[in-house]
Amino acid sequence: MPQRPDLGALIAAARGRPVAPEEQLAIATSGGPDSLALLGLAASAYPGRITALTVDHGLRAVSAAEAEGVAAQCAVRGIRHVTLRRDGPPITANVQAAARAARYALLASWCAAQGVALLLTAHHADDQAETLLMRLNRGSGHDGLSGIRAARQLARSVMLVRPLLACRKADLLALAEADGWRCVDDPSNRDPRHDRTGARVLLAAAPGLDAGALAASAAHLAAEAQALDWAASAAWDGRVVAAGGELVMDARGLPGALIHRLLMRAVRQVGGGEPRGQDVARLAARLTDGKPATLAGVAARPGAIWRIFPAPPRQIRHQAG
């Protein structure tokens, strides 16, 4: 039986401050061993202050029964439980990403409506290791290799916190079993069509790959990405000026990682969209080579200083590179 982690300390480390007295918490609870272990820890640490939220996407015939099973177990333990159901047409394309987006939208909406500012999910070290391998295979940069962030703002009034990123899946399974939870087995976790399944199989088949060490590497990269964000913010204040409907940027002498972040922010601000990192990298390369380019409705012109402004309509289709 593994030692029970101090959930309060883990939340404080991930969030940057401890849970306030009487603060309410929502726990995303799928019914798998990870989320049930987290729910058990939360129920012990914050009795009477938590709500278990189970999202039923309707993707599998048994999903409604599984949600009811989680609700019944919560009722026995005196834990408040709410099932959130997704409305709308069936998800048929890019199923995992679409389901994930719908899940977070439902969770955020419920928390905001109920005045619950803290939502916990049970992502763990094995999830982090899988994410790192997947993103390495995609050629991701610092931000992607940072993996799953310990905390992020899910909505204006809702903070998403993942306090268990340093915990191993096997330990969470042992905790769930020790607490007497009946866990759901989701067969999609073994579906070979998903990239994550391949990463999971690789980790299981290669004893030399330490999921805990990989997760620690992702945490180090996340800290470095945070430092780059800080430096980019300072560079923006000193190097970027808004003038006449455009941004004027002095990128001379800056390292590539800072240029990338400045251009990412500039494209967001001028174009209003969310550019892909690889497209911003191509934009930076063209400007560095003295070539004009457009990206996501934004035009950029090179020179001693770079000018970034809304692209004329006829140029919007031309992408950087």
Short mmCIF file of C-alpha atoms in Angstrom, two decimals:
data_model
loop_
_atom_site.label_atom_id
_atom_site.label_comp_id
_atom_site.label_asym_id
_atom_site.label_seq_id
_atom_site.Cartn_x
_atom_site.Cartn_y
_atom_site.Cartn_z
CA MET A 1 0.00 0.00 0.00
CA PRO A 2 1.66 3.27 -1.06
CA GLN A 3 1.80 6.21 1.30
CA ARG A 4 -1.20 8.52 0.91
CA PRO A 5 0.00 11.81 -0.58
CA ASP A 6 -0.73 15.11 1.14
CA LEU A 7 -3.33 16.47 -1.29
CA GLY A 8 -3.38 19.92 0.27
CA ALA A 9 0.37 20.31 -0.19
CA LEU A 10 0.17 19.05 -3.78
CA ILE A 11 -2.62 21.49 -4.63
CA ALA A 12 -0.72 24.38 -3.06
CA ALA A 13 2.42 23.50 -5.04
CA ALA A 14 0.54 23.22 -8.33
CA ARG A 15 -1.70 26.22 -7.81
CA GLY A 16 0.72 28.54 -6.06
CA ARG A 17 -1.42 28.93 -2.94
CA PRO A 18 -3.25 26.61 -0.53
CA VAL A 19 -6.93 25.81 -0.54
CA ALA A 20 -8.72 28.51 1.43
CA PRO A 21 -10.86 27.63 4.46
CA GLU A 22 -14.36 26.66 3.34
CA GLU A 23 -13.34 26.81 -0.35
CA GLN A 24 -15.37 24.38 -2.46
CA LEU A 25 -13.70 21.96 -4.87
CA ALA A 26 -14.95 20.01 -7.89
CA ILE A 27 -13.32 16.69 -8.78
CA ALA A 28 -13.53 15.43 -12.37
CA THR A 29 -14.47 11.78 -11.80
CA SER A 30 -14.63 9.43 -14.76
CA GLY A 31 -14.89 6.30 -12.64
CA GLY A 32 -11.40 5.11 -13.50
CA PRO A 33 -8.92 4.30 -10.70
CA ASP A 34 -7.00 7.56 -11.09
CA SER A 35 -9.98 9.86 -10.62
CA LEU A 36 -11.46 7.71 -7.87
CA ALA A 37 -8.17 7.75 -5.96
CA LEU A 38 -8.17 11.55 -6.24
CA LEU A 39 -11.79 11.69 -5.14
CA GLY A 40 -10.98 9.58 -2.08
CA LEU A 41 -8.06 11.84 -1.16
CA ALA A 42 -10.20 14.96 -1.62
CA ALA A 43 -13.07 13.54 0.43
CA SER A 44 -10.66 12.86 3.31
CA ALA A 45 -8.91 16.22 3.09
CA TYR A 46 -11.99 18.41 2.52
CA PRO A 47 -15.07 16.60 3.86
CA GLY A 48 -18.34 18.23 2.91
CA ARG A 49 -16.61 20.63 0.50
CA ILE A 50 -16.27 18.58 -2.68
CA THR A 51 -18.48 17.65 -5.62
CA ALA A 52 -17.67 14.76 -7.94
CA LEU A 53 -18.44 15.62 -11.57
CA THR A 54 -18.86 12.83 -14.10
CA VAL A 55 -19.22 13.70 -17.79
CA ASP A 56 -21.33 11.32 -19.90
CA HIS A 57 -20.49 11.91 -23.56
CA GLY A 58 -22.78 9.12 -24.71
CA LEU A 59 -19.93 7.69 -26.79
CA ARG A 60 -20.38 4.16 -25.40
CA ALA A 61 -23.55 2.26 -24.65
CA VAL A 62 -22.48 1.67 -21.05
CA SER A 63 -21.47 5.26 -20.26
CA ALA A 64 -24.77 6.18 -18.58
CA ALA A 65 -24.62 3.07 -16.39
CA GLU A 66 -21.00 3.84 -15.47
CA ALA A 67 -21.96 7.37 -14.42
CA GLU A 68 -24.79 5.95 -12.32
CA GLY A 69 -22.33 3.53 -10.71
CA VAL A 70 -20.02 6.39 -9.72
CA ALA A 71 -23.02 8.33 -8.35
CA ALA A 72 -24.10 5.32 -6.26
CA GLN A 73 -20.63 4.88 -4.76
CA CYS A 74 -20.49 8.58 -3.92
CA ALA A 75 -23.91 8.40 -2.27
CA VAL A 76 -22.73 5.61 0.03
CA ARG A 77 -19.78 7.78 1.07
CA GLY A 78 -21.81 10.97 1.50
CA ILE A 79 -20.07 12.69 -1.42
CA ARG A 80 -22.10 15.03 -3.59
CA HIS A 81 -22.15 13.84 -7.22
CA VAL A 82 -23.40 15.44 -10.44
CA THR A 83 -23.53 13.86 -13.89
CA LEU A 84 -23.03 16.26 -16.80
CA ARG A 85 -24.38 15.12 -20.17
CA ARG A 86 -23.30 16.45 -23.52
CA ASP A 87 -26.07 17.51 -25.89
CA GLY A 88 -25.75 17.76 -29.64
CA PRO A 89 -24.94 15.43 -32.54
CA PRO A 90 -22.71 12.40 -32.00
CA ILE A 91 -18.96 12.95 -32.11
CA THR A 92 -17.65 11.15 -35.17
CA ALA A 93 -14.39 12.90 -36.12
CA ASN A 94 -11.22 13.42 -34.04
CA VAL A 95 -13.15 11.76 -31.23
CA GLN A 96 -10.65 12.07 -28.36
CA ALA A 97 -9.90 15.76 -28.94
CA ALA A 98 -13.56 16.65 -29.47
CA ALA A 99 -14.62 14.72 -26.37
CA ARG A 100 -11.89 16.36 -24.31
CA ALA A 101 -12.97 19.84 -25.43
CA ALA A 102 -16.62 19.05 -24.67
CA ARG A 103 -15.69 17.62 -21.27
CA TYR A 104 -13.76 20.69 -20.17
CA ALA A 105 -16.50 23.00 -21.48
CA LEU A 106 -19.11 21.16 -19.41
CA LEU A 107 -16.92 21.08 -16.30
CA ALA A 108 -16.03 24.77 -16.59
CA SER A 109 -19.65 25.77 -17.17
CA TRP A 110 -20.88 23.87 -14.12
CA CYS A 111 -18.12 25.23 -11.87
CA ALA A 112 -18.70 28.82 -13.00
CA ALA A 113 -22.46 28.51 -12.50
CA GLN A 114 -22.01 27.04 -9.01
CA GLY A 115 -19.30 29.46 -7.92
CA VAL A 116 -16.70 26.70 -7.59
CA ALA A 117 -13.32 28.20 -8.46
CA LEU A 118 -11.17 25.06 -8.16
CA LEU A 119 -11.47 21.99 -10.41
CA LEU A 120 -9.15 19.02 -9.89
CA THR A 121 -8.30 16.32 -12.40
CA ALA A 122 -6.30 13.14 -11.78
CA HIS A 123 -3.64 13.34 -14.49
CA HIS A 124 -0.55 11.54 -13.22
CA ALA A 125 3.10 10.87 -14.02
CA ASP A 126 2.35 8.10 -16.52
CA ASP A 127 0.00 10.44 -18.42
CA GLN A 128 2.76 13.05 -18.42
CA ALA A 129 5.33 10.59 -19.74
CA GLU A 130 2.99 9.50 -22.55
CA THR A 131 2.34 13.12 -23.47
CA LEU A 132 6.06 13.89 -23.61
CA LEU A 133 6.73 10.93 -25.92
CA MET A 134 3.85 11.88 -28.21
CA ARG A 135 5.03 15.47 -28.50
CA LEU A 136 8.65 14.48 -29.02
CA ASN A 137 7.43 12.42 -31.95
CA ARG A 138 5.64 15.48 -33.36
CA GLY A 139 8.71 17.70 -33.14
CA SER A 140 7.21 19.99 -30.49
CA GLY A 141 9.15 22.85 -28.96
CA HIS A 142 9.45 23.99 -25.35
CA ASP A 143 5.77 24.65 -24.84
CA GLY A 144 4.65 21.29 -26.20
CA LEU A 145 7.36 19.37 -24.37
CA SER A 146 6.28 20.99 -21.12
CA GLY A 147 3.51 18.42 -21.30
CA ILE A 148 0.45 18.63 -19.10
CA ARG A 149 0.54 21.82 -17.03
CA ALA A 150 -0.01 21.53 -13.29
CA ALA A 151 -2.47 24.42 -13.34
CA ARG A 152 -4.18 26.68 -15.84
CA GLN A 153 -7.11 29.03 -15.97
CA LEU A 154 -9.97 27.00 -17.44
CA ALA A 155 -12.44 29.89 -17.38
CA ARG A 156 -12.30 33.39 -15.95
CA SER A 157 -13.46 32.20 -12.54
CA VAL A 158 -12.32 28.56 -12.66
CA MET A 159 -8.78 27.26 -12.09
CA LEU A 160 -7.95 23.75 -13.33
CA VAL A 161 -5.38 22.04 -11.10
CA ARG A 162 -3.69 18.67 -11.59
CA PRO A 163 -2.10 17.87 -8.24
CA LEU A 164 -1.11 14.26 -8.96
CA LEU A 165 1.37 14.78 -11.82
CA ALA A 166 4.20 13.38 -9.71
CA CYS A 167 2.20 10.28 -8.67
CA ARG A 168 2.46 6.96 -10.49
CA LYS A 169 -0.60 5.24 -11.94
CA ALA A 170 0.12 1.99 -10.10
CA ASP A 171 0.13 3.81 -6.77
CA LEU A 172 -3.19 5.51 -7.54
CA LEU A 173 -4.70 2.15 -8.50
CA ALA A 174 -3.54 0.75 -5.17
CA LEU A 175 -5.12 3.69 -3.32
CA ALA A 176 -8.43 3.26 -5.15
CA GLU A 177 -8.50 -0.45 -4.35
CA ALA A 178 -7.57 0.16 -0.71
CA ASP A 179 -10.46 2.64 -0.41
CA GLY A 180 -12.87 0.06 -1.83
CA TRP A 181 -13.80 1.85 -5.04
CA ARG A 182 -15.24 -0.16 -7.94
CA CYS A 183 -13.35 1.17 -10.93
CA VAL A 184 -14.52 1.55 -14.54
CA ASP A 185 -12.43 0.02 -17.32
CA ASP A 186 -12.58 2.22 -20.44
CA PRO A 187 -11.61 0.11 -23.50
CA SER A 188 -10.74 3.25 -25.47
CA ASN A 189 -7.56 3.41 -23.38
CA ARG A 190 -6.36 0.37 -25.33
CA ASP A 191 -7.60 1.46 -28.77
CA PRO A 192 -4.58 1.28 -31.14
CA ARG A 193 -6.03 4.08 -33.28
CA HIS A 194 -5.05 6.64 -30.65
CA ASP A 195 -1.51 8.05 -30.44
CA ARG A 196 -1.59 7.87 -26.67
CA THR A 197 -2.16 4.13 -26.79
CA GLY A 198 1.03 3.72 -28.80
CA ALA A 199 3.00 5.76 -26.26
CA ARG A 200 1.50 3.69 -23.45
CA VAL A 201 2.48 0.43 -25.15
CA LEU A 202 6.01 1.74 -25.74
CA LEU A 203 6.45 2.62 -22.07
CA ALA A 204 5.19 -0.80 -21.00
CA ALA A 205 7.47 -2.59 -23.45
CA ALA A 206 10.63 -0.62 -22.66
CA PRO A 207 11.67 -1.04 -19.00
CA GLY A 208 14.53 1.38 -19.63
CA LEU A 209 12.03 4.20 -20.08
CA ASP A 210 11.18 5.52 -16.63
CA ALA A 211 7.79 7.23 -16.66
CA GLY A 212 8.62 9.10 -13.47
CA ALA A 213 11.85 10.46 -14.91
CA LEU A 214 10.10 11.47 -18.14
CA ALA A 215 7.44 13.28 -16.13
CA ALA A 216 10.18 15.07 -14.17
CA SER A 217 11.77 16.17 -17.45
CA ALA A 218 8.45 17.61 -18.58
CA ALA A 219 8.24 19.52 -15.28
CA HIS A 220 11.73 20.96 -15.85
CA LEU A 221 10.75 22.02 -19.36
CA ALA A 222 7.59 23.62 -18.02
CA ALA A 223 9.69 25.69 -15.61
CA GLU A 224 11.95 26.77 -18.47
CA ALA A 225 8.95 27.67 -20.60
CA GLN A 226 7.65 29.80 -17.74
CA ALA A 227 11.01 31.60 -17.61
CA LEU A 228 10.86 32.20 -21.36
CA ASP A 229 7.35 33.61 -20.99
CA TRP A 230 8.64 36.02 -18.36
CA ALA A 231 11.56 37.10 -20.55
CA ALA A 232 9.25 37.47 -23.58
CA SER A 233 6.92 39.70 -21.59
CA ALA A 234 9.83 41.95 -20.65
CA ALA A 235 11.05 41.96 -24.26
CA TRP A 236 7.56 42.87 -25.49
CA ASP A 237 7.46 45.90 -23.21
CA GLY A 238 10.83 47.11 -24.48
CA ARG A 239 10.83 45.95 -28.09
CA VAL A 240 7.26 46.20 -29.42
CA VAL A 241 5.33 49.40 -30.03
CA ALA A 242 1.78 49.85 -31.35
CA ALA A 243 1.70 52.60 -33.98
CA GLY A 244 -1.01 53.49 -36.47
CA GLY A 245 -2.86 50.20 -36.41
CA GLU A 246 0.27 48.04 -36.65
CA LEU A 247 2.92 46.63 -34.35
CA VAL A 248 6.55 47.64 -34.78
CA MET A 249 8.98 45.06 -33.42
CA ASP A 250 12.72 45.36 -32.87
CA ALA A 251 13.94 41.75 -32.86
CA ARG A 252 17.62 42.55 -33.37
CA GLY A 253 19.92 40.47 -31.19
CA LEU A 254 17.16 38.45 -29.60
CA PRO A 255 17.44 34.64 -29.36
CA GLY A 256 15.11 32.63 -31.54
CA ALA A 257 12.96 31.38 -28.67
CA LEU A 258 12.09 34.94 -27.65
CA ILE A 259 11.45 36.00 -31.25
CA HIS A 260 9.06 33.07 -31.58
CA ARG A 261 7.11 34.14 -28.50
CA LEU A 262 6.97 37.78 -29.55
CA LEU A 263 5.67 36.85 -33.00
CA MET A 264 3.14 34.43 -31.50
CA ARG A 265 1.75 37.22 -29.31
CA ALA A 266 1.83 39.72 -32.19
CA VAL A 267 -0.11 37.42 -34.52
CA ARG A 268 -2.69 36.76 -31.81
CA GLN A 269 -3.07 40.47 -31.11
CA VAL A 270 -3.28 41.64 -34.71
CA GLY A 271 -5.12 38.69 -36.23
CA GLY A 272 -7.20 37.60 -33.26
CA GLY A 273 -6.56 33.91 -33.92
CA GLU A 274 -4.41 31.16 -32.41
CA PRO A 275 -1.53 30.37 -34.81
CA ARG A 276 0.27 27.05 -34.86
CA GLY A 277 3.79 27.04 -33.50
CA GLN A 278 5.28 25.62 -36.69
CA ASP A 279 3.66 28.37 -38.76
CA VAL A 280 5.07 31.05 -36.46
CA ALA A 281 8.50 29.41 -36.81
CA ARG A 282 8.25 29.71 -40.60
CA LEU A 283 7.15 33.32 -40.25
CA ALA A 284 10.19 34.06 -38.08
CA ALA A 285 12.49 32.35 -40.59
CA ARG A 286 11.15 34.42 -43.50
CA LEU A 287 11.48 37.71 -41.63
CA THR A 288 15.00 36.81 -40.48
CA ASP A 289 15.86 36.13 -44.14
CA GLY A 290 14.48 39.54 -45.10
CA LYS A 291 11.34 38.17 -46.79
CA PRO A 292 7.78 39.43 -46.22
CA ALA A 293 5.05 36.95 -45.32
CA THR A 294 1.48 36.63 -44.11
CA LEU A 295 -0.03 34.31 -41.55
CA ALA A 296 -3.55 33.94 -40.17
CA GLY A 297 -4.73 37.26 -41.63
CA VAL A 298 -1.57 39.05 -40.51
CA ALA A 299 1.10 40.57 -42.77
CA ALA A 300 4.70 41.02 -41.66
CA ARG A 301 7.40 43.10 -43.33
CA PRO A 302 11.13 42.74 -42.57
CA GLY A 303 13.76 45.42 -42.16
CA ALA A 304 15.78 46.92 -39.34
CA ILE A 305 12.52 46.66 -37.46
CA TRP A 306 9.61 44.40 -38.33
CA ARG A 307 6.12 45.67 -39.08
CA ILE A 308 3.13 43.46 -38.30
CA PHE A 309 -0.34 44.54 -39.42
CA PRO A 310 -3.66 43.15 -40.71
CA ALA A 311 -3.18 41.61 -44.14
CA PRO A 312 -5.19 43.02 -47.03
CA PRO A 313 -8.01 40.60 -47.96
CA ARG A 314 -6.32 39.44 -51.16
CA GLN A 315 -3.25 38.32 -49.18
CA ILE A 316 -4.94 36.41 -46.38
CA ARG A 317 -4.71 33.06 -48.20
CA HIS A 318 -0.94 33.30 -48.54
CA GLN A 319 0.66 31.63 -45.54
CA ALA A 320 4.16 32.07 -44.22
CA GLY A 321 6.64 29.82 -45.97
#
